[in-house]
Every structure is written in C-alpha cells, then in structure tokens.
XYZ file of C-alpha atoms in Angstrom:
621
model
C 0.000 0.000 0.000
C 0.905 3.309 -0.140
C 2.477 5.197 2.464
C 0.906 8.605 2.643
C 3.712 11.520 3.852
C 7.021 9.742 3.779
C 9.503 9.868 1.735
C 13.011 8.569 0.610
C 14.395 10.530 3.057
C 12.123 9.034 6.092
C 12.974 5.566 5.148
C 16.839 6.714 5.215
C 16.590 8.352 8.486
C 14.670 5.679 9.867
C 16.540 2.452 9.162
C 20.013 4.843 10.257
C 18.526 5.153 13.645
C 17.997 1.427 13.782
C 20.998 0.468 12.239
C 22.620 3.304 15.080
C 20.120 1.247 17.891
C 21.826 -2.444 16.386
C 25.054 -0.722 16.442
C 25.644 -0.215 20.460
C 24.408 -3.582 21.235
C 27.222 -4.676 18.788
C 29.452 -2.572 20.633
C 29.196 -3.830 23.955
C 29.040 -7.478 23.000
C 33.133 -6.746 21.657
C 33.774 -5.348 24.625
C 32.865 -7.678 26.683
C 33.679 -11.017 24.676
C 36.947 -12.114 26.468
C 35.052 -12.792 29.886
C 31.503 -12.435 30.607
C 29.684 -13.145 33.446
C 26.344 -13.522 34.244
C 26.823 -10.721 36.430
C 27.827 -8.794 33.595
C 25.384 -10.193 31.092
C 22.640 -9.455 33.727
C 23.375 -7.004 35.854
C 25.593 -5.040 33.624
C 28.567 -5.957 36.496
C 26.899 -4.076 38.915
C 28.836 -1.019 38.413
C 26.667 0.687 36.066
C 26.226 4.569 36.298
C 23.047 5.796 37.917
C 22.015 8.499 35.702
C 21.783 6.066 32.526
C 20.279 3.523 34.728
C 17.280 6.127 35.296
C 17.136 7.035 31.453
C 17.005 2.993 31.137
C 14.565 2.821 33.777
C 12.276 5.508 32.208
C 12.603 4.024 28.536
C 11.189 0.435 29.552
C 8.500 1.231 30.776
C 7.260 4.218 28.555
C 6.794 1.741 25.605
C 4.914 2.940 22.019
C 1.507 2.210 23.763
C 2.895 5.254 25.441
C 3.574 7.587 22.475
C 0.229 6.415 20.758
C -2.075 6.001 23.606
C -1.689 8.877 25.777
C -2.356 11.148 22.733
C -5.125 9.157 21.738
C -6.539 9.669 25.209
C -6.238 13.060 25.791
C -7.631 13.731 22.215
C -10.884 12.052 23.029
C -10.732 11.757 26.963
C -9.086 14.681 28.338
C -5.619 15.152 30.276
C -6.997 12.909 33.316
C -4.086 10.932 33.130
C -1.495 13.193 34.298
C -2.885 12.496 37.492
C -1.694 8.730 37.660
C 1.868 9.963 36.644
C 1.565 12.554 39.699
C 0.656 9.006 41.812
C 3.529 7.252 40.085
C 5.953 10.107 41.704
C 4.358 9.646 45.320
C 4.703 5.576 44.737
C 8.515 5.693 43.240
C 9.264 7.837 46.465
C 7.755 5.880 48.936
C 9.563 2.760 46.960
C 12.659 4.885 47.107
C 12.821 4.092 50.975
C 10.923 1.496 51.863
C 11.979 -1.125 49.507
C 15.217 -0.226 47.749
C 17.374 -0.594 50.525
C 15.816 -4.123 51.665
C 16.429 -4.961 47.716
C 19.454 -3.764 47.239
C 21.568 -5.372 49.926
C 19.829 -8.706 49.570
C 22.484 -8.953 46.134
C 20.007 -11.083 43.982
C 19.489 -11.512 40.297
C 15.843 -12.384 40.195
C 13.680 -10.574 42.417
C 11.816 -14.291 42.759
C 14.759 -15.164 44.828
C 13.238 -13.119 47.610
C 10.140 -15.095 47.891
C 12.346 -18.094 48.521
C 14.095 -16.285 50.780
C 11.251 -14.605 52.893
C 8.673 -17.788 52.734
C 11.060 -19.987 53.136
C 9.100 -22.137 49.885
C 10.667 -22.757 46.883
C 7.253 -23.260 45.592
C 6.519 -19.789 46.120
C 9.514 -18.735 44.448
C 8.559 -21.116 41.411
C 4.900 -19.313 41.689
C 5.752 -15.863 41.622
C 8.834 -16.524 38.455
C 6.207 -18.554 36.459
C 3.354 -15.555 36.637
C 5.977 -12.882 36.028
C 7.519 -14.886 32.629
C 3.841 -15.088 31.601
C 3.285 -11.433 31.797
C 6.533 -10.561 30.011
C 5.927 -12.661 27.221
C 1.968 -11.268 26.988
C 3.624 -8.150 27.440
C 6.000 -8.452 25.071
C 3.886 -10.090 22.241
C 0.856 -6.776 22.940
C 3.793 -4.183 22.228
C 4.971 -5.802 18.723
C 1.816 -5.876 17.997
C 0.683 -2.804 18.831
C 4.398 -1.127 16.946
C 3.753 -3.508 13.943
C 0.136 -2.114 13.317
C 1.787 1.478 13.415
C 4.496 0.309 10.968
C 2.006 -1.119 8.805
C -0.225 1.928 8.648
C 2.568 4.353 8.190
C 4.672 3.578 6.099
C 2.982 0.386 4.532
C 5.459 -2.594 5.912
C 3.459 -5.621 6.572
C 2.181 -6.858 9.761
C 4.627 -9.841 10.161
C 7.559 -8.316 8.695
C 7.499 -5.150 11.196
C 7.073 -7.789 14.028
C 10.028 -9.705 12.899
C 12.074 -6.729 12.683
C 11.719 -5.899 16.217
C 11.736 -8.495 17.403
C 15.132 -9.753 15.450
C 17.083 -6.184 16.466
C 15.773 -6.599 20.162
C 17.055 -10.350 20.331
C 20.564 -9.557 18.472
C 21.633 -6.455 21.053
C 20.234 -7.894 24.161
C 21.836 -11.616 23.380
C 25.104 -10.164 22.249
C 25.778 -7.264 24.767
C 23.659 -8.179 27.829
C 22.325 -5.302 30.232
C 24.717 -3.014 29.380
C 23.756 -3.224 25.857
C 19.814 -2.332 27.232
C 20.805 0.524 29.422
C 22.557 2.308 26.961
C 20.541 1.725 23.458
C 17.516 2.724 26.065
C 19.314 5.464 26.868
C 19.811 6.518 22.906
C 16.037 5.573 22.547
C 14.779 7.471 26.066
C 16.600 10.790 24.101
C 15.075 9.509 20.243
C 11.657 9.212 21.778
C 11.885 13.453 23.937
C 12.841 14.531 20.440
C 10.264 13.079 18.591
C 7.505 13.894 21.144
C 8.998 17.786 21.109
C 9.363 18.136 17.480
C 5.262 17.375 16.906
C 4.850 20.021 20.317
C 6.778 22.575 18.644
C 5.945 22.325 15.128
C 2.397 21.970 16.271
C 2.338 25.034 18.165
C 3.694 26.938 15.758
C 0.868 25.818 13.020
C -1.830 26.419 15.533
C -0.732 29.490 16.478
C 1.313 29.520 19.528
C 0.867 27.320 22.936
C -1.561 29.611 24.498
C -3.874 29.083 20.953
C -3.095 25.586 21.976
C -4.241 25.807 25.293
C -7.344 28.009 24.587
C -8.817 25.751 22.218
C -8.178 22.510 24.474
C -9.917 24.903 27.218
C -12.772 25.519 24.676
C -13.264 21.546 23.986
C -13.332 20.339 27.391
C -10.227 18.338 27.244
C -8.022 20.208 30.244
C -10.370 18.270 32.809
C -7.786 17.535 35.223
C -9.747 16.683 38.661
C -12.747 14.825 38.937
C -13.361 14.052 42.552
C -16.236 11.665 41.896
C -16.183 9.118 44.249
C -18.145 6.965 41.903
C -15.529 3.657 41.698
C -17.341 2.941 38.428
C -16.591 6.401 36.863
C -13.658 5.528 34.249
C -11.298 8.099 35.754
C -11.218 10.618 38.639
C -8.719 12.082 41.234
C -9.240 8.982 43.283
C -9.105 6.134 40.941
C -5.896 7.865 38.990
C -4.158 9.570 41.476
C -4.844 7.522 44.633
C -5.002 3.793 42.876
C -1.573 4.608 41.085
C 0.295 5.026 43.947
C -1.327 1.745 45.908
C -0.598 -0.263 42.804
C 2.689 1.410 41.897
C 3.909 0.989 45.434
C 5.269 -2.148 44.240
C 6.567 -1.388 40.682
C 10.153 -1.319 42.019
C 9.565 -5.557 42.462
C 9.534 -5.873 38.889
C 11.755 -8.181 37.583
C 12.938 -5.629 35.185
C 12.838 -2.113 37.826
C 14.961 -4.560 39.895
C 17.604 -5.420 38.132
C 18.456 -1.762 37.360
C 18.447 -1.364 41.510
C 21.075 -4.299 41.226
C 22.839 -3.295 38.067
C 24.070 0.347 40.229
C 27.638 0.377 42.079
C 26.351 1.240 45.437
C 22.848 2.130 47.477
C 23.206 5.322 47.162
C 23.336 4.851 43.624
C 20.383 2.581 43.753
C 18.735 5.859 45.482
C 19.510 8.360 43.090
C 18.354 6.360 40.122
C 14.943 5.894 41.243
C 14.662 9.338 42.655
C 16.122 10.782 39.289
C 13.808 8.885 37.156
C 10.503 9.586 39.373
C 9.894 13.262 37.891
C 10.890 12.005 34.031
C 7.627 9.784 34.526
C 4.948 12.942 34.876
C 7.398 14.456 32.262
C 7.419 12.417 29.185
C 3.448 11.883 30.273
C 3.041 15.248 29.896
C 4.465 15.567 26.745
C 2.626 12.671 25.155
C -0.537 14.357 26.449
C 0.356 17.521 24.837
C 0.884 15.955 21.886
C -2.968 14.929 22.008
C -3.820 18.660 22.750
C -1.722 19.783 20.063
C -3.555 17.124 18.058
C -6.662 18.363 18.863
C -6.323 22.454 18.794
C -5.145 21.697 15.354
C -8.052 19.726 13.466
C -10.305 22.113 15.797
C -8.437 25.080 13.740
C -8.561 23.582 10.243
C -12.101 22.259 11.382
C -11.975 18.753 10.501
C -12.071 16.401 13.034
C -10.590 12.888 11.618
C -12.692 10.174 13.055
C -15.940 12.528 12.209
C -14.766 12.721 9.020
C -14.199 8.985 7.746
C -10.292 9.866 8.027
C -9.256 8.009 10.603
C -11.266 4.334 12.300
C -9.092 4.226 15.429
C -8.088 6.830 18.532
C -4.062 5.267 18.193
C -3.973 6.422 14.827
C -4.295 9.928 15.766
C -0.605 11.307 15.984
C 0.316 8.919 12.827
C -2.039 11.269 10.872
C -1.212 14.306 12.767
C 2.790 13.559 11.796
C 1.992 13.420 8.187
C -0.594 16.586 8.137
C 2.848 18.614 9.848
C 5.409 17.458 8.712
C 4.846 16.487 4.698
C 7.064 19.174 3.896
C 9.916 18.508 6.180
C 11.957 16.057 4.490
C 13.236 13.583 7.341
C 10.977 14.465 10.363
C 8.496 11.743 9.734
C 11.249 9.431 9.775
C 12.349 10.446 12.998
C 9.260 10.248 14.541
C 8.842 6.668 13.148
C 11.876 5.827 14.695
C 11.176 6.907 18.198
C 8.046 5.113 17.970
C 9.742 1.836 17.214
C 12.748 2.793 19.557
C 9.808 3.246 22.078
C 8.820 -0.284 21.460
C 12.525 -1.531 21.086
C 13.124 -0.408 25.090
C 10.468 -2.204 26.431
C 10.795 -5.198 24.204
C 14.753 -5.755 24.696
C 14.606 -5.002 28.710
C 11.593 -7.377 28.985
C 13.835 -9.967 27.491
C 16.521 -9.141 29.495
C 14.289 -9.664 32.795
C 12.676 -13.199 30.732
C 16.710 -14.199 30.944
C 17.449 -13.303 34.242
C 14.638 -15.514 35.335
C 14.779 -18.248 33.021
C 18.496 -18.795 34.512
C 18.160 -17.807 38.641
C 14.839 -19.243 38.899
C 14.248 -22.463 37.054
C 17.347 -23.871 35.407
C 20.323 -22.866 37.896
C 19.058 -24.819 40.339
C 19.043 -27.450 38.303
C 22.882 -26.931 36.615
C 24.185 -25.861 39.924
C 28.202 -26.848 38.588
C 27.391 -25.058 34.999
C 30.804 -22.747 34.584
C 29.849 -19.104 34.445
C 30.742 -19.373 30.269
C 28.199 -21.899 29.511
C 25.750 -20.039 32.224
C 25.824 -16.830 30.226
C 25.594 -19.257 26.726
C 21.944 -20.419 28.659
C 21.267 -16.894 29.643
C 21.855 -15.624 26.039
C 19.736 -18.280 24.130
C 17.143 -17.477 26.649
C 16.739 -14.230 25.169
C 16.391 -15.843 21.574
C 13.586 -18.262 23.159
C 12.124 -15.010 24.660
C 11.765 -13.600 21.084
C 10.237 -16.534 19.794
C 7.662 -17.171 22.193
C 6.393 -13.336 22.403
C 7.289 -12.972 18.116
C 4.560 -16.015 18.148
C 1.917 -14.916 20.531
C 1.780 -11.596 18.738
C 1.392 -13.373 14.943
C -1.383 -15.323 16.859
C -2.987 -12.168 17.707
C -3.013 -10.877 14.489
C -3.910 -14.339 12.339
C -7.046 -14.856 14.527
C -7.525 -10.445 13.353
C -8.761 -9.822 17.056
C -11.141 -11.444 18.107
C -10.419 -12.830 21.233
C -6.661 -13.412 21.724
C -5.574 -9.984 22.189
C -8.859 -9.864 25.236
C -6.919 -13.065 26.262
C -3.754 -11.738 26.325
C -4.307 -8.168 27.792
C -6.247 -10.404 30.597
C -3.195 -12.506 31.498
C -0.928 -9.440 31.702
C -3.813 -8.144 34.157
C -4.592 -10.980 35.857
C -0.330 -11.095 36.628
C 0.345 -7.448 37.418
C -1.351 -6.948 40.755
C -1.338 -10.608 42.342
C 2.544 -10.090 41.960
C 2.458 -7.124 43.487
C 0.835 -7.833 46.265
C 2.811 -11.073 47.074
C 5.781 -8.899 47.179
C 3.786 -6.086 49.406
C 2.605 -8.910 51.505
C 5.828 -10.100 51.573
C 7.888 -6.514 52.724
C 5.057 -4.982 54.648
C 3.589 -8.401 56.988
C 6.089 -10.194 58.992
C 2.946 -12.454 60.140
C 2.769 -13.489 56.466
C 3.621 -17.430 55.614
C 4.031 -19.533 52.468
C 0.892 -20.588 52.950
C -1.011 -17.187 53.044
C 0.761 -16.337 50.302
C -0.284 -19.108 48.094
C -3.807 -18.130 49.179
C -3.783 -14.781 48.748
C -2.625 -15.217 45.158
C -5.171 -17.901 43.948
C -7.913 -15.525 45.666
C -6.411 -12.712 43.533
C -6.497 -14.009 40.171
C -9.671 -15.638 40.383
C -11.713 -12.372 41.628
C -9.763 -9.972 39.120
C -9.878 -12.266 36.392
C -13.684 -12.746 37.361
C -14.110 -8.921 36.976
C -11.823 -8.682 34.097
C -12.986 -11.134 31.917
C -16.958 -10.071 33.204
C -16.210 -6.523 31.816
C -15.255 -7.647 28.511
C -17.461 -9.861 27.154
C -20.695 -8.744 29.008
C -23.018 -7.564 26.622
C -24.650 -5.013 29.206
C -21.585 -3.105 29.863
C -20.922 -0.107 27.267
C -17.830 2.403 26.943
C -17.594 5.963 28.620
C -18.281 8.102 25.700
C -16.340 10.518 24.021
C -15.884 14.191 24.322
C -16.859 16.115 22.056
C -15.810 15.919 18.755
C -13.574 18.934 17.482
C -15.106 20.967 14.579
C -15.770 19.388 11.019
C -16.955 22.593 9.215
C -14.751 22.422 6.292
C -14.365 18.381 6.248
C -14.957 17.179 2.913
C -15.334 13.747 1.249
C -12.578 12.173 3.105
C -11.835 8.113 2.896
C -10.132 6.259 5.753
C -5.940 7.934 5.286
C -4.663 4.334 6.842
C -5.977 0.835 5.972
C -4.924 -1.369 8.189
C -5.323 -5.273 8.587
C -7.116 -4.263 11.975
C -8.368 -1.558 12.997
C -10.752 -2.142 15.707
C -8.022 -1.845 18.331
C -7.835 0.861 20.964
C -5.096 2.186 22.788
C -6.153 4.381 26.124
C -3.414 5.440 28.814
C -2.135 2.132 29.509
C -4.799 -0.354 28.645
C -5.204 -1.936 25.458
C -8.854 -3.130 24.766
C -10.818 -4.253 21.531
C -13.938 -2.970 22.525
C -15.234 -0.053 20.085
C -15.222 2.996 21.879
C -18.567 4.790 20.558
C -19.347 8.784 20.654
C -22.782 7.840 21.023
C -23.079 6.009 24.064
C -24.579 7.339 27.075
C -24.287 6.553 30.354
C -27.559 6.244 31.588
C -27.197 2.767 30.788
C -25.610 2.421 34.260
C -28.641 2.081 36.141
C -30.148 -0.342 34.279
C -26.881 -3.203 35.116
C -28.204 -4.901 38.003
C -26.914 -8.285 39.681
C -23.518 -9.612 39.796
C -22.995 -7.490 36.625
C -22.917 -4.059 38.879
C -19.464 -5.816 39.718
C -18.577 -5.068 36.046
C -19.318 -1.525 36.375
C -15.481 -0.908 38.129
C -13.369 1.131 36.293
C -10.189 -0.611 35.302
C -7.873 1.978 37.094
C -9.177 -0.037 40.567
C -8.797 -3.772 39.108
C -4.827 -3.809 40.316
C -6.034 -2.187 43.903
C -8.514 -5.073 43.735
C -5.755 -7.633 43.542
C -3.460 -6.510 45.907
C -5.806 -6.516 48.634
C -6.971 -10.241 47.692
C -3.490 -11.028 47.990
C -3.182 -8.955 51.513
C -5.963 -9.957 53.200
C -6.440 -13.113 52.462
C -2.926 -14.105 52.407
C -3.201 -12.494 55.848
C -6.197 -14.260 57.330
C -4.539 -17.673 55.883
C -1.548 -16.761 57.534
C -2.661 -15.934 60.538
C -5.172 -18.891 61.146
C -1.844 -21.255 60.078
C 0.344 -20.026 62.909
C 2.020 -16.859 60.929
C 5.516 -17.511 61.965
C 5.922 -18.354 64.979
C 8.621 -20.862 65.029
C 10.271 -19.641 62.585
C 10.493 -15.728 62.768
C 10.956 -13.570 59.874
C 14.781 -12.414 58.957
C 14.508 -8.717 59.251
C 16.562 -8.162 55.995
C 13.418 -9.490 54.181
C 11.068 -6.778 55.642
C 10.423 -3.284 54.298
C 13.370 -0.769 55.524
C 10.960 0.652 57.965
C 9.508 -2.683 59.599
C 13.218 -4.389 60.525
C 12.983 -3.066 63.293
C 10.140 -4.508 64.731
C 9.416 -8.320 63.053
C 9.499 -10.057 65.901
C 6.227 -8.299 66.555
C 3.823 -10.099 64.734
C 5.691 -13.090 64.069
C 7.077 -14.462 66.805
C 10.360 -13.244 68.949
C 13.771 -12.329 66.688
C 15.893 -14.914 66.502
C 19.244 -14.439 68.040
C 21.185 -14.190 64.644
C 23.300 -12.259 63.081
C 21.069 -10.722 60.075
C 22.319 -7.082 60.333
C 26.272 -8.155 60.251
C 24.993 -11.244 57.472
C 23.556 -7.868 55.715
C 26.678 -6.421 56.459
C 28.418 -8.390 54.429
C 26.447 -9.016 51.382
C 27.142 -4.942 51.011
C 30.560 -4.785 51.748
C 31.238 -7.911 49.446
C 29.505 -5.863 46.424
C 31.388 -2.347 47.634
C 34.951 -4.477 47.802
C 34.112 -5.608 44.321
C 34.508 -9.352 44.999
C 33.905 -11.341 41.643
C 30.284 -12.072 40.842
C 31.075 -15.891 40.651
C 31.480 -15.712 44.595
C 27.960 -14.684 44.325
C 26.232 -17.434 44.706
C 22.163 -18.669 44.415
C 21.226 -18.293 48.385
C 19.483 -21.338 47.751
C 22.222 -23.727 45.958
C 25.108 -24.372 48.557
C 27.494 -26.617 47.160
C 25.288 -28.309 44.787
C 22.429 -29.537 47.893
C 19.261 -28.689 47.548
C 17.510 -26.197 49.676
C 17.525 -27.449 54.043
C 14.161 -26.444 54.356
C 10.353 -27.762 53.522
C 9.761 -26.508 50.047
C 6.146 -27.946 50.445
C 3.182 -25.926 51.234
C-alpha cells in the first residue's frame, strides 16, 4: 500500500537510527567477549552509572503504547491521566525508601529469589517466576503488535515483517551485549523518543498558532479536565481512581523483575537511590508531553475544522498522531522518519529489557538450580539463548494475535498481563510490609487474587450489558470534505487508552444512563479498570493475611529482618514471633561490603544452591 507523507528521506533516516540502535548492542558485545559473566550479562557488572540507569529505567516502561495512547486519550478523553503519573511520583518515592534498601543489599538476580528467601518455599519462588515470565511474554507479544500495526499503517510494511524486525534487532543487542547493551541503546532511545515527542509540540504550536492558541482551544473543547473528585468507583477516571489507585498499585513497581535489576545493576545504594529518585519526575514528564501531543492534536483539526474520526479519516483513537505527523510534517523532508523511529525505539526499550528480565529468570529461577556446577561461560551461553527463546515465544503470541484479526486473543492476552500485574504485586507487598505473612497465606492470597480480578476482568469484557464511557466532544468538522479512511490497516478495531489496550469499540454515542439499568452480579462489572490492580493486591493482603494468621504466621520460625520493608526491621518479631538471636544485620553487612569491595560475581552465589544440595528447608506448602 501506499504510504501517505514519507519519503526517501524518512525511510533513510529511519533504518540509520535502527541500524545506530543495532550498532551499540554490537558494541558492547566486543567489549565484553573475552570474559563475561552472568553478572555482567545481567546485571551489567553491577557497576553501572546511575544516571543512565534512570534514562534505562524511564525508557522500559514508557513503551509505544505510550507515544500512541496517551495522545489518543487526551484527544478524546481529556488530560486525566497526568494524574496517575503525579501518583507514580508519590509511589517511586515511597519505593525509594521502603523497599530499595531491603532490595538492594539482599544482592540477587531475580527478584523471585526473595520469595524463597522470605517464605522460606521454593514453591513460592517457582509461583511468583512462572506468573511474572507469563506477563513478560503477553507483554512483550501486545507491544509488537501494537508497533507492527503502526508500521504497517505508516509507512505500509506488513504486519509480520514489522514484528520480525523488532523483534530480530531486540534479540541480536540484548543476546550479544547483555544489560549493558539495554541501558545504553535505552538510553539513545529514552533521548530519540523526547525529540520526537517535542518536534510534533513545537511544530504543532507553531501551526496552531502559539501554545496559548493551543491551550485556549483545548480549554474551549473540554479536554483540560484535570480533577474529577467523583467518588463513583465505576466512573472511568477521577482524582481517586488515577491519582490515589496509582500510587497503591505502583507501590510495588520497584519488584519488577525488570525495575529490579536496574536497583542491582548500580555500584552502590546510594546509587540505587539516586536512580529511582532521578527517574521519578521524568515519569509525569514524558506523560506530559505525550498528552500535549494529544492537545496539540486536537487544537489543530479544531483550527482547520476537521475532526478525523468525524470525518471517515481516521477508524481508530491510536492512529491519531500517525495522521497528525503526516498533516505537519509532509514538507519537512526527514521528520516523519524520525518520529517513526522513536516510535519503534519506544517499542525496542520495552521489548529488549523485557527480554533481558525473561533471561534473568529463566536462569536464577528455574534452570540454575538445576545446573548448579554449569561454569559461568556456559551459564551466560543459557542466559543468552534465553533471550532468543524469549523472542520466539512473544514474536509467536503476537502473529497469533493478528492471524485470529482480534477477536479474542488480544482480550486473552491483555487479561493474562492483568490478571499477573497486581497478584505479583501484592505477594511482594505482603511479603515486605507483613512479617505475620507465611508460604501458605501467600499461596492463598494469590489464587484468591487471580480468580476475583480475572472474574471482573474477563466479566467486563465480554458482558453484553456493559458499554464504553463516551467521548468528548468531537472537534469541529466545518470544512471536512469527502474524506476516505488515510490508513488501511489489517485491523483496525483496536484501541489504545493510557495504559490499557482493549478491543472494545469505543462509541461517541453512548450514554451513560445505561448504568442504572446493570443490576446483579454485573454491577461488579461496572469498576473502572484503574481499581482492578487495587482489587488484587488486597486479595493477595488480606487473604494471604487471614490464611496466615489462622496457620500459625511464623511463629517458630520468625521472619529475617533483611526481608522486611526498611521501615519494619525493626520490629518483626512483633507479629511473628520473637527475633531470633542471629546475626542478620552483620549477614547484611556483608552481602554490602562484598559488592562495595568488588569481589567477583562468581562468589555470588544462588542463596538457595550451597554446594550443589538442595535447599535445608520444607519446600512444600
């Protein structure tokens, strides 16, 4: 098909940038290929600089979802949003302190190794590994898809070749130069993906008239709705279910797989500190800018008076800035190029450090243990061909979702990356923040979790008797004329709001007086998606409590205080039964200073694997 505003000089810029992207993973793999670890291959050595570590940090989780959906929200929802980025601040701070330090000095790979360590279950461990591979390969398979249907409706490349590509350049630079190869091409892409989002803000601006025309007309539309302090939990988005939701549910973010190996991959604490504290504020900031870049969008087809999807231009919210690119930039030879290349580097970052995190756990959680005398070569050989079985999986799961042309895969999908999110996080919170909490609770908790979220989940999608929040009003079509759709797609009936990916059809004519006509279980239905991970962690917190708690908590076997949150050491014994008489803060003590003394990482070994035995306690539940 044709490939409507870009030109030989796109394409050129464009595959430089990727061939720029290919070229540090390249890089790093020569510089490292007379001895790597898996220390180095995973935790970039643990000496890694902060300040890229943040950029790295920020990059991998702002994926092209990101840079198409937050546009595509704002131009139809409003700039609610920035309000869960202002949550996201409050929750990376109160990670910052709470959790970082415990993390940090425990010296681990895989953040799974903590549940060992804490529940004293290897099954727990096993538990906790297994849901967070599932979500990184859902994960993984929902961004190449979403990337590839850009690709296909920009520039004309084909569904499976774009999800090849990606998936082929993030496999070759993660396998060959390990983390250090992600933190800095993230750190190229972080940088690729501000200019792109500033270039549409500036040059949008300036065709509008000026930020305050900008402003004015996003005013005059409705779209600079910031606070909504319904406290309506069925209400798609206010203060509470944005703002105050985000930072219960991001509290735990930093037990990613992925957020924790950048704690591990810095030289020091300290380090650890300023990474997370640096990156917090470039969250609300490259949120903001993706939002402006909807308002931008939107003050300028209210100006030329032609809204898109009124019009017949456009059949999809995601496609918004795509079109927007090409209306501002047709005769700036190059720009559209870059732009496509910070939305794929956008996808790249999130793609290559999910792999990274699929490696780390693929190796520390399920086959070290069982090739505890592997030599540290053929241990990063595994950890590299982990990656390539990482791109495979996730490169299939995404052609899946687009040969069955969404109909119920991508629901599937988006409902197993749910369904992991928040019963992970609140094993970890019930983990850090409950010293009464046992292996037993925990197992609970999580079960209880995933069956009432997925319950709600899966109700919310497929009920027939539960419509979408409607649009805002459209911006002016006055001087539309005949226009036909500007991007054919394969599919097109896929949405991309904020974070969440859905296949529903979001309709301007809906109304919301349907509300009070859901009765029964199907009011349950009703609750906006912002509250389904709040839902989960408590599920995992309460009733991995109660469990807990009617089994004995801990008793006779009290909690090691280096597994509680930085605040709660202190006092374990509490809840759990009396502190044992050990020596956990000098044990602590020298986890740090081995790590600060720079002993080699192959003294570092699996807490769990001492000299080839398996582990001394129950691993039963």
């Amino acid at each position: 098909m044709a490939s409507p505003g870009y030109g030989t000089v796109d394409y050129v810029v464009f595959s430089l940038l990727l061939l720029l992207t290919l070229g540090i993973g390249i890089f790093f793999a020569f510089r490292s290929r007379r001895r790597q670890t898996t220390s180095d291959f995973l935790l970039a050595g643990r000496k890694a600089p902060y300040l890229p570590v943040a950029l790295s940090y920020l990059a991998t989780f702002e994926s092209s979802i990101m840079m198409l959906g937050k546009p595509s929200e704002t131009y139809v929802y409003g700039v609610q949003w920035f309000m869960s980025s202002m949550g996201f601040v409050v929750a990376q701070i109160f990670a910052t302190y709470m959790f970082v330090p415990m993390i940090y000095r425990l010296n681990i790979t895989s953040i799974y190794e903590y549940l060992e360590v804490r529940f004293k279950s290897r099954l727990v461990r096993l538990i906790g590994a297994g849901l967070g591979i599932l979500q990184q390969i859902t994960y993984i398979a929902i961004v190449i898809f979403v990337q590839s249907l850009t690709l296909e409706a920009a520039v004309g490349m084909t569904v499976e070749t774009s999800m090849l590509l990606s998936t082929v350049l993030a496999v070759v630079y993660t396998s060959l130069g390990g983390m250090k190869a992600v933190i800095w091409t993230d750190v190229f892409q972080c940088v690729l993906m501000f200019i792109g989002m500033i270039a549409i803000i500036i040059r949008g601006c300036e065709v509008v008239g000026g930020g305050h025309e900008v402003m004015a007309r996003s005013v005059a539309g409705g779209r600079m709705n910031f606070f909504n302090f319904d406290p309506d939990p069925t209400v798609r988005h206010t203060f509470w279910g944005l703002f105050v939701a985000t930072i219960v549910r991001e509290s735990a973010f930093v037990f990613s797989q992925s957020s924790a190996q950048r704690v591990s991959s810095t030289s020091s604490e300290t380090e650890a500190k300023k990474m997370m504290l640096v990156s917090a504020p470039a969250f609300p900031l490259m949120t903001g800018l993706a939002l402006l870049m909807g308002l931008v969008a939107y003050a300028y087809y209210d100006k030329i008076q032609c809204d898109p999807f009124e019009s017949g231009q456009l059949s999809s919210p995601n496609q918004i800035i795509l079109l927007l690119v090409k209306d501002l930039f047709w005769d700036v030879p190059g720009m559209s190029g870059v732009f496509l290349a910070s939305l794929f580097s956008a996808a790249l970052s999130t793609i290559s450090s999910s792999m990274s995190s699929f490696s780390a756990n693929m190796w520390r959680d399920f086959l070290q243990p069982l090739l505890p005398t592997f030599s540290e070569k053929r241990a990063v050989v595994v950890a590299k061909l982990s990656v390539v079985v990482c791109g495979v999986l996730s490169c299939a799961v995404a052609y899946c979702i687009t040969s069955l042309k969404l109909t119920t895969l991508p629901q599937i999908a988006f409902t197993i990356f749910t369904l992991t999110y928040g019963p992970l996080s609140g094993m970890f919170l019930l983990a850090a923040l409950c010293p009464w909490a046992n292996d037993k609770g925990v197992v609970a908790g999580v079960g209880s979790s995933i069956v009432l979220t997925g319950w709600i989940f899966i109700g919310t999608t497929f009920s027939k008797a539960i419509k979408t929040t409607p649009w805002l009003p459209a911006a002016s079509t006055a001087a539309c004329f005949n226009y036909t759709n500007v991007f054919n797609t394969t599919v097109d009936n896929v949405t991309v709001f904020g974070d969440y990916v859905t296949t529903i059809a979001t309709t301007p004519e809906s109304a919301m007086a349907w509300k009070d006509k859901v009765t029964g279980v199907e009011r349950l239905y009703l609750l906006s998606y912002t509250w389904y991970g709040v839902v989960a962690i408590a599920a995992v917190m309460s009733m991995g409590s109660i469990v807990s708690l009617i089994t004995g908590g801990n008793k006779d076997d009290p909690v090691d205080p280096r597994y509680l949150a930085t605040s709660l050491a202190t006092c374990c014994g509490k809840h759990g039964g009396q502190e044992k008489p050990s020596q956990t803060e000098s044990d602590a003590r020298e986890v740090t200073e081995k790590l600060d003394l720079g002993v080699p990482s192959e003294d570092h070994q699996d807490p769990f694997i001492k000299n080839g035995s398996p582990p001394q306690y129950d691993t039963r539940i």
